[in-house]
Short mmCIF file of C-alpha atoms in Angstrom, two decimals:
data_model
loop_
_atom_site.label_atom_id
_atom_site.label_comp_id
_atom_site.label_asym_id
_atom_site.label_seq_id
_atom_site.Cartn_x
_atom_site.Cartn_y
_atom_site.Cartn_z
CA UNK A 992 138.29 33.37 -44.22
CA UNK A 993 135.91 34.23 -47.04
CA UNK A 994 134.59 37.37 -45.36
CA UNK A 995 138.07 38.81 -44.87
CA UNK A 996 138.95 37.99 -48.48
CA UNK A 997 135.85 39.76 -49.77
CA UNK A 998 136.65 42.76 -47.60
CA UNK A 999 140.21 42.89 -48.93
CA UNK A 1000 139.01 42.84 -52.52
CA UNK A 1001 136.52 45.62 -51.76
CA UNK A 1002 139.30 47.68 -50.19
CA UNK A 1003 141.57 47.05 -53.19
CA UNK A 1004 138.86 48.27 -55.54
CA UNK A 1005 138.16 51.38 -53.48
CA UNK A 1006 141.88 52.23 -53.28
CA UNK A 1007 142.22 51.96 -57.06
CA UNK A 1008 139.07 54.02 -57.75
CA UNK A 1009 140.24 56.75 -55.37
CA UNK A 1010 143.61 56.94 -57.15
CA UNK A 1011 141.95 56.87 -60.56
CA UNK A 1012 139.64 59.77 -59.70
CA UNK A 1013 142.06 61.94 -57.72
CA UNK A 1014 145.48 61.34 -59.32
CA UNK A 1015 145.60 59.98 -62.85
CA UNK A 1016 144.15 57.28 -65.08
CA UNK A 1017 146.11 54.71 -67.04
CA UNK A 1018 145.75 51.11 -68.25
CA UNK A 1019 147.34 48.31 -66.25
CA UNK A 1020 149.70 47.69 -69.18
CA UNK A 1021 151.46 50.92 -70.13
CA UNK A 1022 154.90 51.96 -71.38
CA UNK A 1023 154.47 55.64 -70.52
CA UNK A 1024 156.44 56.71 -67.43
CA UNK A 1025 159.25 58.99 -66.26
CA UNK A 1026 160.76 56.54 -63.77
CA UNK A 1027 160.30 52.75 -63.81
CA UNK A 1028 158.87 52.92 -60.28
CA UNK A 1029 156.01 55.07 -61.62
CA UNK A 1030 154.09 52.05 -62.91
CA UNK A 1031 154.12 50.27 -59.54
CA UNK A 1032 150.93 51.98 -58.42
CA UNK A 1033 147.27 51.40 -57.58
CA UNK A 1034 146.47 50.72 -61.23
CA UNK A 1035 149.00 47.89 -61.32
CA UNK A 1036 148.53 46.27 -57.92
CA UNK A 1037 145.02 47.01 -56.65
CA UNK A 1038 143.28 47.16 -60.03
CA UNK A 1039 145.33 44.18 -61.17
CA UNK A 1040 144.04 42.11 -58.25
CA UNK A 1041 140.45 43.14 -59.03
CA UNK A 1042 140.83 42.19 -62.69
CA UNK A 1043 142.12 38.74 -61.72
CA UNK A 1044 139.15 38.46 -59.35
CA UNK A 1045 136.74 39.27 -62.20
CA UNK A 1046 138.55 36.82 -64.47
CA UNK A 1047 138.07 34.05 -61.90
CA UNK A 1048 134.34 34.83 -61.71
CA UNK A 1049 133.93 34.96 -65.49
CA UNK A 1050 135.74 31.66 -66.08
CA UNK A 1051 134.56 29.87 -62.96
CA UNK A 1052 136.88 28.31 -60.39
CA UNK A 1053 137.58 25.12 -62.34
CA UNK A 1054 138.70 26.82 -65.56
CA UNK A 1055 140.46 29.65 -63.73
CA UNK A 1056 142.72 27.34 -61.74
CA UNK A 1057 143.24 25.09 -64.77
CA UNK A 1058 144.50 28.17 -66.64
CA UNK A 1059 146.76 29.30 -63.80
CA UNK A 1060 148.30 25.83 -63.42
CA UNK A 1061 148.97 25.71 -67.16
CA UNK A 1062 150.46 29.22 -67.11
CA UNK A 1063 152.93 28.58 -64.28
CA UNK A 1064 153.91 25.14 -65.62
CA UNK A 1065 154.48 26.38 -69.17
CA UNK A 1066 156.60 29.36 -68.11
CA UNK A 1067 158.38 27.86 -65.10
CA UNK A 1068 161.79 29.49 -64.71
CA UNK A 1069 161.22 31.97 -67.54
CA UNK A 1070 160.23 35.57 -68.09
CA UNK A 1071 156.66 36.43 -69.00
CA UNK A 1072 154.59 39.29 -70.38
CA UNK A 1073 150.84 39.89 -70.36
CA UNK A 1074 150.26 38.11 -73.72
CA UNK A 1075 151.77 34.97 -72.16
CA UNK A 1076 149.03 34.98 -69.50
CA UNK A 1077 146.29 35.57 -72.07
CA UNK A 1078 147.69 32.83 -74.29
CA UNK A 1079 147.83 30.33 -71.44
CA UNK A 1080 144.20 31.03 -70.55
CA UNK A 1081 143.08 30.60 -74.16
CA UNK A 1082 145.10 27.38 -74.60
CA UNK A 1083 143.72 25.78 -71.45
CA UNK A 1084 140.09 26.92 -71.69
CA UNK A 1085 139.47 27.25 -75.43
CA UNK A 1086 138.02 30.71 -74.87
CA UNK A 1087 139.00 33.87 -76.73
CA UNK A 1088 140.05 36.47 -74.15
CA UNK A 1089 140.70 39.43 -76.48
CA UNK A 1090 137.65 41.42 -75.38
CA UNK A 1091 138.34 40.92 -71.68
CA UNK A 1092 142.01 41.91 -71.89
CA UNK A 1093 141.34 44.84 -74.24
CA UNK A 1094 138.76 46.27 -71.85
CA UNK A 1095 140.30 45.62 -68.45
CA UNK A 1096 144.06 45.26 -69.00
CA UNK A 1097 144.95 47.35 -72.04
CA UNK A 1098 142.08 49.79 -71.47
CA UNK A 1099 141.81 52.32 -68.65
CA UNK A 1100 139.07 53.16 -66.21
CA UNK A 1101 136.04 51.30 -64.88
CA UNK A 1102 132.24 51.57 -65.12
CA UNK A 1103 130.39 54.15 -63.01
CA UNK A 1104 126.93 52.69 -62.54
CA UNK A 1105 123.69 54.23 -61.34
CA UNK A 1106 121.06 51.57 -60.66
CA UNK A 1107 117.37 52.08 -59.89
CA UNK A 1108 114.76 49.50 -58.87
CA UNK A 1109 110.98 49.40 -59.40
CA UNK A 1110 108.36 46.81 -58.53
CA UNK A 1111 105.21 46.27 -60.61
CA UNK A 1112 102.71 44.58 -58.29
CA UNK A 1113 100.18 43.93 -61.04
CA UNK A 1114 102.67 42.26 -63.38
CA UNK A 1115 104.65 40.67 -60.51
CA UNK A 1116 107.76 42.01 -62.14
CA UNK A 1117 110.91 43.71 -60.90
CA UNK A 1118 112.65 46.29 -63.08
CA UNK A 1119 116.28 47.33 -62.81
CA UNK A 1120 117.56 50.27 -64.82
CA UNK A 1121 121.33 50.52 -65.16
CA UNK A 1122 123.03 53.68 -66.40
CA UNK A 1123 126.73 53.89 -67.22
CA UNK A 1124 127.77 57.44 -66.36
CA UNK A 1125 131.55 57.31 -66.89
CA UNK A 1126 133.19 59.45 -69.56
CA UNK A 1127 135.64 58.26 -72.18
CA UNK A 1128 138.30 60.86 -71.40
CA UNK A 1129 141.84 59.89 -70.33
CA UNK A 1130 141.59 56.60 -72.18
CA UNK A 1131 138.42 55.40 -70.47
CA UNK A 1132 135.39 53.85 -72.16
CA UNK A 1133 131.95 55.31 -72.67
CA UNK A 1134 130.49 51.81 -72.43
CA UNK A 1135 131.84 48.76 -70.62
CA UNK A 1136 130.57 45.40 -71.84
CA UNK A 1137 130.43 42.96 -68.96
CA UNK A 1138 128.22 40.39 -67.28
CA UNK A 1139 126.90 41.13 -63.80
CA UNK A 1140 124.81 39.10 -61.37
CA UNK A 1141 121.52 40.21 -59.82
CA UNK A 1142 119.73 38.54 -56.91
CA UNK A 1143 116.29 38.90 -55.30
CA UNK A 1144 115.16 37.52 -51.94
CA UNK A 1145 111.61 36.29 -52.48
CA UNK A 1146 110.04 34.51 -49.54
CA UNK A 1147 112.66 32.05 -48.31
CA UNK A 1148 114.34 31.71 -51.70
CA UNK A 1149 116.92 33.67 -53.66
CA UNK A 1150 116.21 34.23 -57.34
CA UNK A 1151 119.52 34.71 -59.16
CA UNK A 1152 120.03 36.14 -62.65
CA UNK A 1153 122.98 37.16 -64.84
CA UNK A 1154 122.59 40.19 -67.11
CA UNK A 1155 124.88 41.64 -69.77
CA UNK A 1156 125.76 45.33 -69.66
CA UNK A 1157 126.43 46.66 -73.16
CA UNK A 1158 124.81 50.12 -73.47
CA UNK A 1159 124.84 53.49 -71.71
CA UNK A 1160 121.36 52.81 -70.32
CA UNK A 1161 119.50 49.51 -70.11
CA UNK A 1162 116.41 48.21 -68.36
CA UNK A 1163 116.03 44.59 -67.27
CA UNK A 1164 112.81 42.86 -66.20
CA UNK A 1165 112.54 39.91 -63.81
CA UNK A 1166 109.32 37.92 -63.20
CA UNK A 1167 109.02 37.06 -59.50
CA UNK A 1168 106.40 35.33 -57.37
CA UNK A 1169 106.06 38.29 -55.01
CA UNK A 1170 107.62 41.61 -54.05
CA UNK A 1171 111.25 40.95 -53.08
CA UNK A 1172 112.45 41.66 -49.56
CA UNK A 1173 116.01 42.25 -50.78
CA UNK A 1174 117.52 43.35 -54.11
CA UNK A 1175 121.22 42.78 -54.76
CA UNK A 1176 123.21 44.13 -57.71
CA UNK A 1177 126.50 42.25 -58.13
CA UNK A 1178 126.23 40.10 -54.99
CA UNK A 1179 129.71 39.08 -53.91
CA UNK A 1180 131.23 42.25 -55.34
CA UNK A 1181 132.91 40.62 -58.33
CA UNK A 1182 132.69 43.55 -60.75
CA UNK A 1183 135.15 46.46 -60.44
CA UNK A 1184 132.86 49.49 -60.44
CA UNK A 1185 131.66 52.64 -58.76
CA UNK A 1186 128.03 52.06 -57.82
CA UNK A 1187 125.11 54.22 -56.76
CA UNK A 1188 122.05 52.12 -55.94
CA UNK A 1189 119.32 53.82 -53.92
CA UNK A 1190 116.76 51.56 -52.26
CA UNK A 1191 113.90 51.99 -49.83
CA UNK A 1192 114.52 52.00 -46.06
CA UNK A 1193 112.65 48.69 -45.82
CA UNK A 1194 114.89 46.98 -48.37
CA UNK A 1195 118.06 48.33 -46.78
CA UNK A 1196 117.01 47.43 -43.23
CA UNK A 1197 116.12 43.88 -44.26
CA UNK A 1198 119.42 43.50 -46.10
CA UNK A 1199 121.47 44.78 -43.17
CA UNK A 1200 119.90 42.17 -40.91
CA UNK A 1201 119.62 39.20 -43.28
CA UNK A 1202 122.11 39.30 -46.18
CA UNK A 1203 124.60 36.43 -45.86
CA UNK A 1204 127.12 38.43 -47.92
CA UNK A 1205 129.18 40.81 -45.77
CA UNK A 1206 129.58 43.24 -48.67
CA UNK A 1207 125.82 43.44 -49.02
CA UNK A 1208 125.39 44.23 -45.34
CA UNK A 1209 128.10 46.89 -45.56
CA UNK A 1210 126.39 48.47 -48.58
CA UNK A 1211 123.07 48.46 -46.74
CA UNK A 1212 124.66 50.20 -43.76
CA UNK A 1213 126.06 52.91 -46.01
CA UNK A 1214 122.64 53.45 -47.60
CA UNK A 1215 120.90 53.73 -44.22
CA UNK A 1216 123.47 56.27 -43.07
CA UNK A 1217 122.47 58.53 -45.95
CA UNK A 1218 118.82 58.31 -44.90
CA UNK A 1219 119.65 59.33 -41.31
CA UNK A 1220 116.11 58.67 -40.04
CA UNK A 1221 115.51 57.46 -36.50
CA UNK A 1222 114.52 54.05 -37.88
CA UNK A 1223 117.74 53.86 -39.90
CA UNK A 1224 119.77 54.86 -36.84
CA UNK A 1225 118.13 52.12 -34.77
CA UNK A 1226 118.99 49.48 -37.39
CA UNK A 1227 122.57 50.73 -37.63
CA UNK A 1228 122.99 50.70 -33.86
CA UNK A 1229 121.84 47.09 -33.69
CA UNK A 1230 124.27 46.09 -36.45
CA UNK A 1231 127.15 47.99 -34.86
CA UNK A 1232 126.56 46.12 -31.61
CA UNK A 1233 125.60 42.66 -32.82
CA UNK A 1234 126.72 41.84 -36.36
CA UNK A 1235 128.92 38.76 -36.53
CA UNK A 1236 131.62 40.41 -38.67
CA UNK A 1237 133.62 43.37 -37.44
CA UNK A 1238 133.70 45.10 -40.84
CA UNK A 1239 129.90 45.29 -40.91
CA UNK A 1240 129.97 46.70 -37.39
CA UNK A 1241 132.52 49.24 -38.59
CA UNK A 1242 130.48 50.16 -41.67
CA UNK A 1243 127.44 50.66 -39.45
CA UNK A 1244 129.42 52.91 -37.10
CA UNK A 1245 130.73 54.97 -40.03
CA UNK A 1246 127.17 55.31 -41.32
CA UNK A 1247 126.06 56.61 -37.92
CA UNK A 1248 128.87 59.16 -38.09
CA UNK A 1249 127.72 60.20 -41.55
CA UNK A 1250 124.14 60.59 -40.29
CA UNK A 1251 125.47 62.97 -37.59
CA UNK A 1252 122.09 63.37 -35.86
CA UNK A 1253 121.56 63.50 -32.07
CA UNK A 1254 120.09 59.99 -32.25
CA UNK A 1255 123.15 58.80 -34.18
CA UNK A 1256 125.44 60.28 -31.52
CA UNK A 1257 123.54 58.48 -28.76
CA UNK A 1258 123.80 55.25 -30.73
CA UNK A 1259 127.56 55.62 -31.13
CA UNK A 1260 128.02 56.42 -27.45
CA UNK A 1261 126.24 53.15 -26.68
CA UNK A 1262 128.73 51.30 -28.91
CA UNK A 1263 132.08 52.60 -27.59
CA UNK A 1264 132.76 49.36 -25.70
CA UNK A 1265 131.88 46.96 -28.52
CA UNK A 1266 134.06 43.85 -28.26
CA UNK A 1267 136.08 43.78 -31.49
CA UNK A 1268 138.92 46.35 -31.43
CA UNK A 1269 138.54 47.21 -35.12
CA UNK A 1270 134.86 47.90 -34.58
CA UNK A 1271 135.70 50.07 -31.56
CA UNK A 1272 138.10 52.02 -33.74
CA UNK A 1273 135.34 52.70 -36.24
CA UNK A 1274 132.98 53.86 -33.49
CA UNK A 1275 135.56 56.31 -32.16
CA UNK A 1276 136.42 57.54 -35.64
CA UNK A 1277 132.72 58.22 -36.25
CA UNK A 1278 132.52 60.26 -33.04
CA UNK A 1279 135.04 62.61 -34.63
CA UNK A 1280 132.26 63.71 -37.02
CA UNK A 1281 130.52 65.50 -34.16
CA UNK A 1282 132.18 68.88 -33.80
CA UNK A 1283 131.84 71.20 -30.84
CA UNK A 1284 128.72 73.31 -31.43
CA UNK A 1285 125.83 75.04 -29.73
CA UNK A 1286 123.90 71.79 -29.41
CA UNK A 1287 126.63 70.21 -27.29
CA UNK A 1288 127.01 67.15 -29.50
CA UNK A 1289 130.70 67.74 -30.07
CA UNK A 1290 131.32 68.06 -26.34
CA UNK A 1291 129.61 64.72 -25.64
CA UNK A 1292 131.67 63.03 -28.32
CA UNK A 1293 134.88 64.70 -27.13
CA UNK A 1294 134.36 63.57 -23.54
CA UNK A 1295 133.86 59.98 -24.66
CA UNK A 1296 137.06 60.14 -26.71
CA UNK A 1297 138.98 61.80 -23.89
CA UNK A 1298 137.89 59.01 -21.54
CA UNK A 1299 139.44 56.41 -23.85
CA UNK A 1300 142.75 58.30 -23.87
CA UNK A 1301 142.77 58.77 -20.09
CA UNK A 1302 141.63 55.28 -19.10
CA UNK A 1303 143.39 53.47 -21.95
CA UNK A 1304 142.22 50.52 -24.04
CA UNK A 1305 143.30 46.94 -24.59
CA UNK A 1306 144.36 47.98 -28.09
CA UNK A 1307 146.95 50.66 -28.84
CA UNK A 1308 145.18 51.24 -32.14
CA UNK A 1309 141.88 52.05 -30.44
CA UNK A 1310 143.62 54.69 -28.31
CA UNK A 1311 145.27 56.06 -31.44
CA UNK A 1312 141.89 56.34 -33.17
CA UNK A 1313 140.53 58.21 -30.15
CA UNK A 1314 143.35 60.75 -30.42
CA UNK A 1315 142.78 61.40 -34.12
CA UNK A 1316 139.01 61.67 -33.67
CA UNK A 1317 139.29 63.96 -30.65
CA UNK A 1318 141.11 66.55 -32.73
CA UNK A 1319 138.36 66.44 -35.34
CA UNK A 1320 135.75 67.45 -32.74
CA UNK A 1321 137.68 70.72 -32.22
CA UNK A 1322 136.58 70.63 -28.61
CA UNK A 1323 138.08 72.91 -25.99
CA UNK A 1324 139.27 69.86 -24.04
CA UNK A 1325 141.10 68.34 -27.01
CA UNK A 1326 144.46 70.12 -26.89
CA UNK A 1327 145.36 69.15 -23.32
CA UNK A 1328 144.27 65.55 -23.87
CA UNK A 1329 146.35 65.29 -27.04
CA UNK A 1330 149.39 66.70 -25.24
CA UNK A 1331 149.10 63.91 -22.68
CA UNK A 1332 148.68 61.33 -25.46
CA UNK A 1333 152.16 62.24 -26.76
CA UNK A 1334 153.58 60.61 -23.63
CA UNK A 1335 152.15 57.20 -24.54
CA UNK A 1336 154.44 54.57 -26.05
CA UNK A 1337 152.85 52.07 -28.42
CA UNK A 1338 153.40 49.55 -31.20
CA UNK A 1339 154.78 51.40 -34.24
CA UNK A 1340 154.35 54.57 -32.18
CA UNK A 1341 150.81 54.58 -33.52
CA UNK A 1342 149.35 56.65 -30.69
CA UNK A 1343 151.80 59.51 -31.18
CA UNK A 1344 151.40 59.36 -34.96
CA UNK A 1345 147.60 59.57 -34.80
CA UNK A 1346 147.86 62.24 -32.09
CA UNK A 1347 149.57 64.52 -34.58
CA UNK A 1348 146.73 63.77 -36.98
CA UNK A 1349 144.43 64.98 -34.22
CA UNK A 1350 146.47 68.15 -33.74
CA UNK A 1351 146.24 68.88 -37.46
CA UNK A 1352 142.45 68.40 -37.45
CA UNK A 1353 142.17 70.61 -34.37
CA UNK A 1354 143.71 73.47 -36.39
CA UNK A 1355 145.35 74.89 -33.27
CA UNK A 1356 148.71 76.62 -33.95
CA UNK A 1357 149.77 75.89 -30.36
CA UNK A 1358 150.70 72.44 -31.65
CA UNK A 1359 153.34 73.82 -34.03
CA UNK A 1360 156.22 73.83 -31.48
CA UNK A 1361 155.30 70.28 -30.42
CA UNK A 1362 155.21 69.04 -33.99
CA UNK A 1363 158.51 70.78 -34.79
CA UNK A 1364 160.17 69.10 -31.80
CA UNK A 1365 158.93 65.67 -32.83
CA UNK A 1366 160.41 65.96 -36.34
CA UNK A 1367 163.91 65.77 -34.85
CA UNK A 1368 166.15 62.90 -35.95
CA UNK A 1369 166.27 60.17 -33.31
CA UNK A 1370 162.53 59.99 -32.72
CA UNK A 1371 160.61 57.09 -34.27
CA UNK A 1372 160.08 57.62 -37.97
CA UNK A 1373 156.34 57.07 -37.54
CA UNK A 1374 156.05 59.98 -35.10
CA UNK A 1375 158.48 62.17 -37.07
CA UNK A 1376 156.59 61.72 -40.32
CA UNK A 1377 153.22 62.36 -38.69
CA UNK A 1378 154.61 65.50 -37.06
CA UNK A 1379 155.89 66.74 -40.43
CA UNK A 1380 152.48 66.20 -42.02
CA UNK A 1381 150.93 68.07 -39.10
CA UNK A 1382 153.28 71.01 -39.65
CA UNK A 1383 152.34 71.24 -43.31
CA UNK A 1384 148.63 71.39 -42.44
CA UNK A 1385 148.94 73.78 -39.48
CA UNK A 1386 150.86 76.32 -41.57
CA UNK A 1387 147.50 77.50 -42.87
CA UNK A 1388 146.51 78.67 -39.39
CA UNK A 1389 149.49 80.81 -38.47
CA UNK A 1390 151.11 83.96 -39.82
CA UNK A 1391 154.55 82.51 -39.00
CA UNK A 1392 154.87 80.19 -41.98
CA UNK A 1393 158.57 80.69 -42.70
CA UNK A 1394 159.91 78.61 -39.76
CA UNK A 1395 157.63 75.75 -40.77
CA UNK A 1396 158.74 75.92 -44.39
CA UNK A 1397 162.40 76.06 -43.35
CA UNK A 1398 162.05 73.03 -41.08
CA UNK A 1399 160.33 70.99 -43.77
CA UNK A 1400 163.01 71.97 -46.29
CA UNK A 1401 165.64 70.73 -43.81
CA UNK A 1402 163.84 67.38 -43.75
CA UNK A 1403 164.37 67.05 -47.51
CA UNK A 1404 167.97 66.12 -46.61
CA UNK A 1405 166.94 63.54 -44.01
CA UNK A 1406 168.72 60.17 -44.29
CA UNK A 1407 165.42 58.30 -43.97
CA UNK A 1408 163.63 57.87 -47.31
CA UNK A 1409 160.11 58.01 -45.90
CA UNK A 1410 160.82 61.23 -44.04
CA UNK A 1411 162.00 62.85 -47.28
CA UNK A 1412 158.81 61.70 -48.99
CA UNK A 1413 156.70 63.02 -46.13
CA UNK A 1414 158.48 66.39 -46.17
CA UNK A 1415 157.75 66.76 -49.89
CA UNK A 1416 154.07 66.09 -49.27
CA UNK A 1417 153.97 68.51 -46.34
CA UNK A 1418 155.53 71.29 -48.41
CA UNK A 1419 152.97 70.64 -51.10
CA UNK A 1420 150.20 70.91 -48.49
CA UNK A 1421 151.55 74.30 -47.42
CA UNK A 1422 150.87 75.59 -50.93
CA UNK A 1423 153.95 77.83 -50.68
CA UNK A 1424 155.74 78.20 -54.01
CA UNK A 1425 158.88 79.37 -52.20
CA UNK A 1426 159.58 75.67 -51.62
CA UNK A 1427 159.93 75.00 -55.37
CA UNK A 1428 163.73 75.61 -55.58
CA UNK A 1429 164.40 73.15 -52.74
CA UNK A 1430 162.11 70.55 -54.29
CA UNK A 1431 163.79 71.03 -57.67
CA UNK A 1432 167.22 70.41 -56.13
CA UNK A 1433 165.98 67.26 -54.40
CA UNK A 1434 164.47 65.90 -57.62
CA UNK A 1435 167.80 66.44 -59.41
CA UNK A 1436 169.93 64.58 -56.86
CA UNK A 1437 167.56 61.94 -55.50
CA UNK A 1438 168.22 58.31 -56.48
CA UNK A 1439 164.88 56.86 -55.45
CA UNK A 1440 162.29 57.16 -58.21
CA UNK A 1441 159.41 57.49 -55.73
CA UNK A 1442 160.91 60.65 -54.26
CA UNK A 1443 161.63 62.06 -57.73
CA UNK A 1444 158.04 61.47 -58.84
CA UNK A 1445 156.62 62.97 -55.63
CA UNK A 1446 158.83 66.04 -56.06
CA UNK A 1447 157.70 66.56 -59.64
CA UNK A 1448 154.06 66.24 -58.65
CA UNK A 1449 154.53 68.69 -55.78
CA UNK A 1450 156.30 71.23 -57.98
CA UNK A 1451 153.54 71.03 -60.60
CA UNK A 1452 150.86 71.43 -57.93
CA UNK A 1453 152.60 74.42 -56.35
CA UNK A 1454 153.01 76.14 -59.71
CA UNK A 1455 149.37 75.51 -60.54
CA UNK A 1456 148.21 76.63 -57.13
CA UNK A 1457 150.00 79.98 -56.96
CA UNK A 1458 147.81 82.71 -55.52
CA UNK A 1459 145.00 80.23 -54.80
CA UNK A 1460 145.71 79.70 -51.12
CA UNK A 1461 143.21 82.29 -49.88
CA UNK A 1462 140.58 81.01 -52.28
CA UNK A 1463 141.05 77.43 -51.06
CA UNK A 1464 140.88 78.51 -47.44
CA UNK A 1465 137.65 80.38 -48.12
CA UNK A 1466 136.12 77.32 -49.81
CA UNK A 1467 137.05 75.13 -46.83
CA UNK A 1468 135.52 77.60 -44.40
CA UNK A 1469 132.34 77.75 -46.46
CA UNK A 1470 132.17 73.94 -46.54
CA UNK A 1471 132.56 73.80 -42.76
CA UNK A 1472 129.76 76.36 -42.41
CA UNK A 1473 127.50 74.39 -44.75
CA UNK A 1474 128.13 71.18 -42.80
CA UNK A 1475 127.15 72.87 -39.55
CA UNK A 1476 124.03 74.37 -41.12
CA UNK A 1477 123.12 70.94 -42.51
CA UNK A 1478 123.49 69.34 -39.09
CA UNK A 1479 121.45 72.11 -37.45
CA UNK A 1480 118.70 71.60 -40.03
CA UNK A 1481 118.69 67.86 -39.29
CA UNK A 1482 118.28 68.67 -35.59
CA UNK A 1483 115.28 70.90 -36.24
CA UNK A 1484 113.66 68.33 -38.54
CA UNK A 1485 114.10 65.59 -35.95
CA UNK A 1486 112.54 67.78 -33.25
CA UNK A 1487 109.54 68.48 -35.50
CA UNK A 1488 109.16 64.77 -36.30
CA UNK A 1489 109.46 63.88 -32.62
CA UNK A 1490 106.74 66.38 -31.63
CA UNK A 1491 104.48 65.02 -34.35
CA UNK A 1492 104.87 61.46 -33.09
CA UNK A 1493 104.13 62.49 -29.48
CA UNK A 1494 100.91 64.26 -30.56
CA UNK A 1495 99.76 61.15 -32.43
CA UNK A 1496 100.50 59.02 -29.40
#
């Protein structure tokens, strides 16, 4: 239905933005590549879908489908290029599409927006300030010019406006009858963007409970998770248990995991049996954020996850999520429970695959022999590939790296394409430049362009990362320490707040 479609478009946009920020940036239309397969990527598929989605919103449904019908009828049985699509739209709608295609199809990147909201009670006026913070490097634009919708819930009505973004920073003013109970920027999620929009706890709580747009409720859940107050946790717990759409329940569970307070843990533990299996998966994944520590939160989370693995679940995928999350807690009970999980058969061998993800997160070198065994030919490719990834990550936590490197190099000759790809990635994760000769040989003989590209990227990363392994390990350890200190500080603040409330009572 509509909710699932909106969710899919949101996921497409997030997948593209992640690739754009972490890998490389390019326009949808590009003739720069080493292998033809190189252009079949997130920029082409996921960004392409988002651009069509924006085009539909800009034209409106009637003109959009008129243009598509004209396009497919005109070019039936023939070959087409991007100008053919633009031409068909212009012929059928009478609109010039140069600016849209130049910006979104032939241009790279997307707007990064920071939005702030103010209410002027005296003037009965809402103010939105929109800043474009993206840079114009790698072919991006300093300023994107695009319409975007804004909506305010005032009383029982929604006041809707359309604004035009055209500068690095702009302020927009909206006369309203009274202070809005909800403020939405781009309701429906039509615009491809990265957005930061901080709002008050009251606005976010109201939106989580009342927005009829699932994307709005998901955004509100994310915002409340960053606040991490007891009131925010209570609202998130209610949404995780009762929202009508599983993705909002999941977003609320993830937000509770991000909050990572004792109250958030209690809320998640109350949600482990929520009805929808995808929501249950999100709850269990969020429990993985609670690591074993002096406050005992990790142990509580680990026991709940262990119970799911021991007692089972109606969904294989819920059990698989429990295995992956259990490893992330780094609890003392995790290793034995994960060993037992390897005995479970499941659809697509998902439980074993996610169990190896748990072993990797556990950072316990005792799992190395198990992972090595499960890379053997004859096992399911899902389990083999997950075991290979696990080996690449666990190499950091043992002095005996050579056997791991040798086994992964052997997998470069595996008859299964995906296993070869996985082995390349695992060798890259090891950050061992002694793997470069083997990767170079594979790139020279491999017929599949995806493997060739992955090899080249791995070789470049290994050459760049020489002698940086210890530095990276130190940074990770410092990040882990900072996370624990942050959680401990949250605990102390909550205790102080709790004492203050009891005194007032």
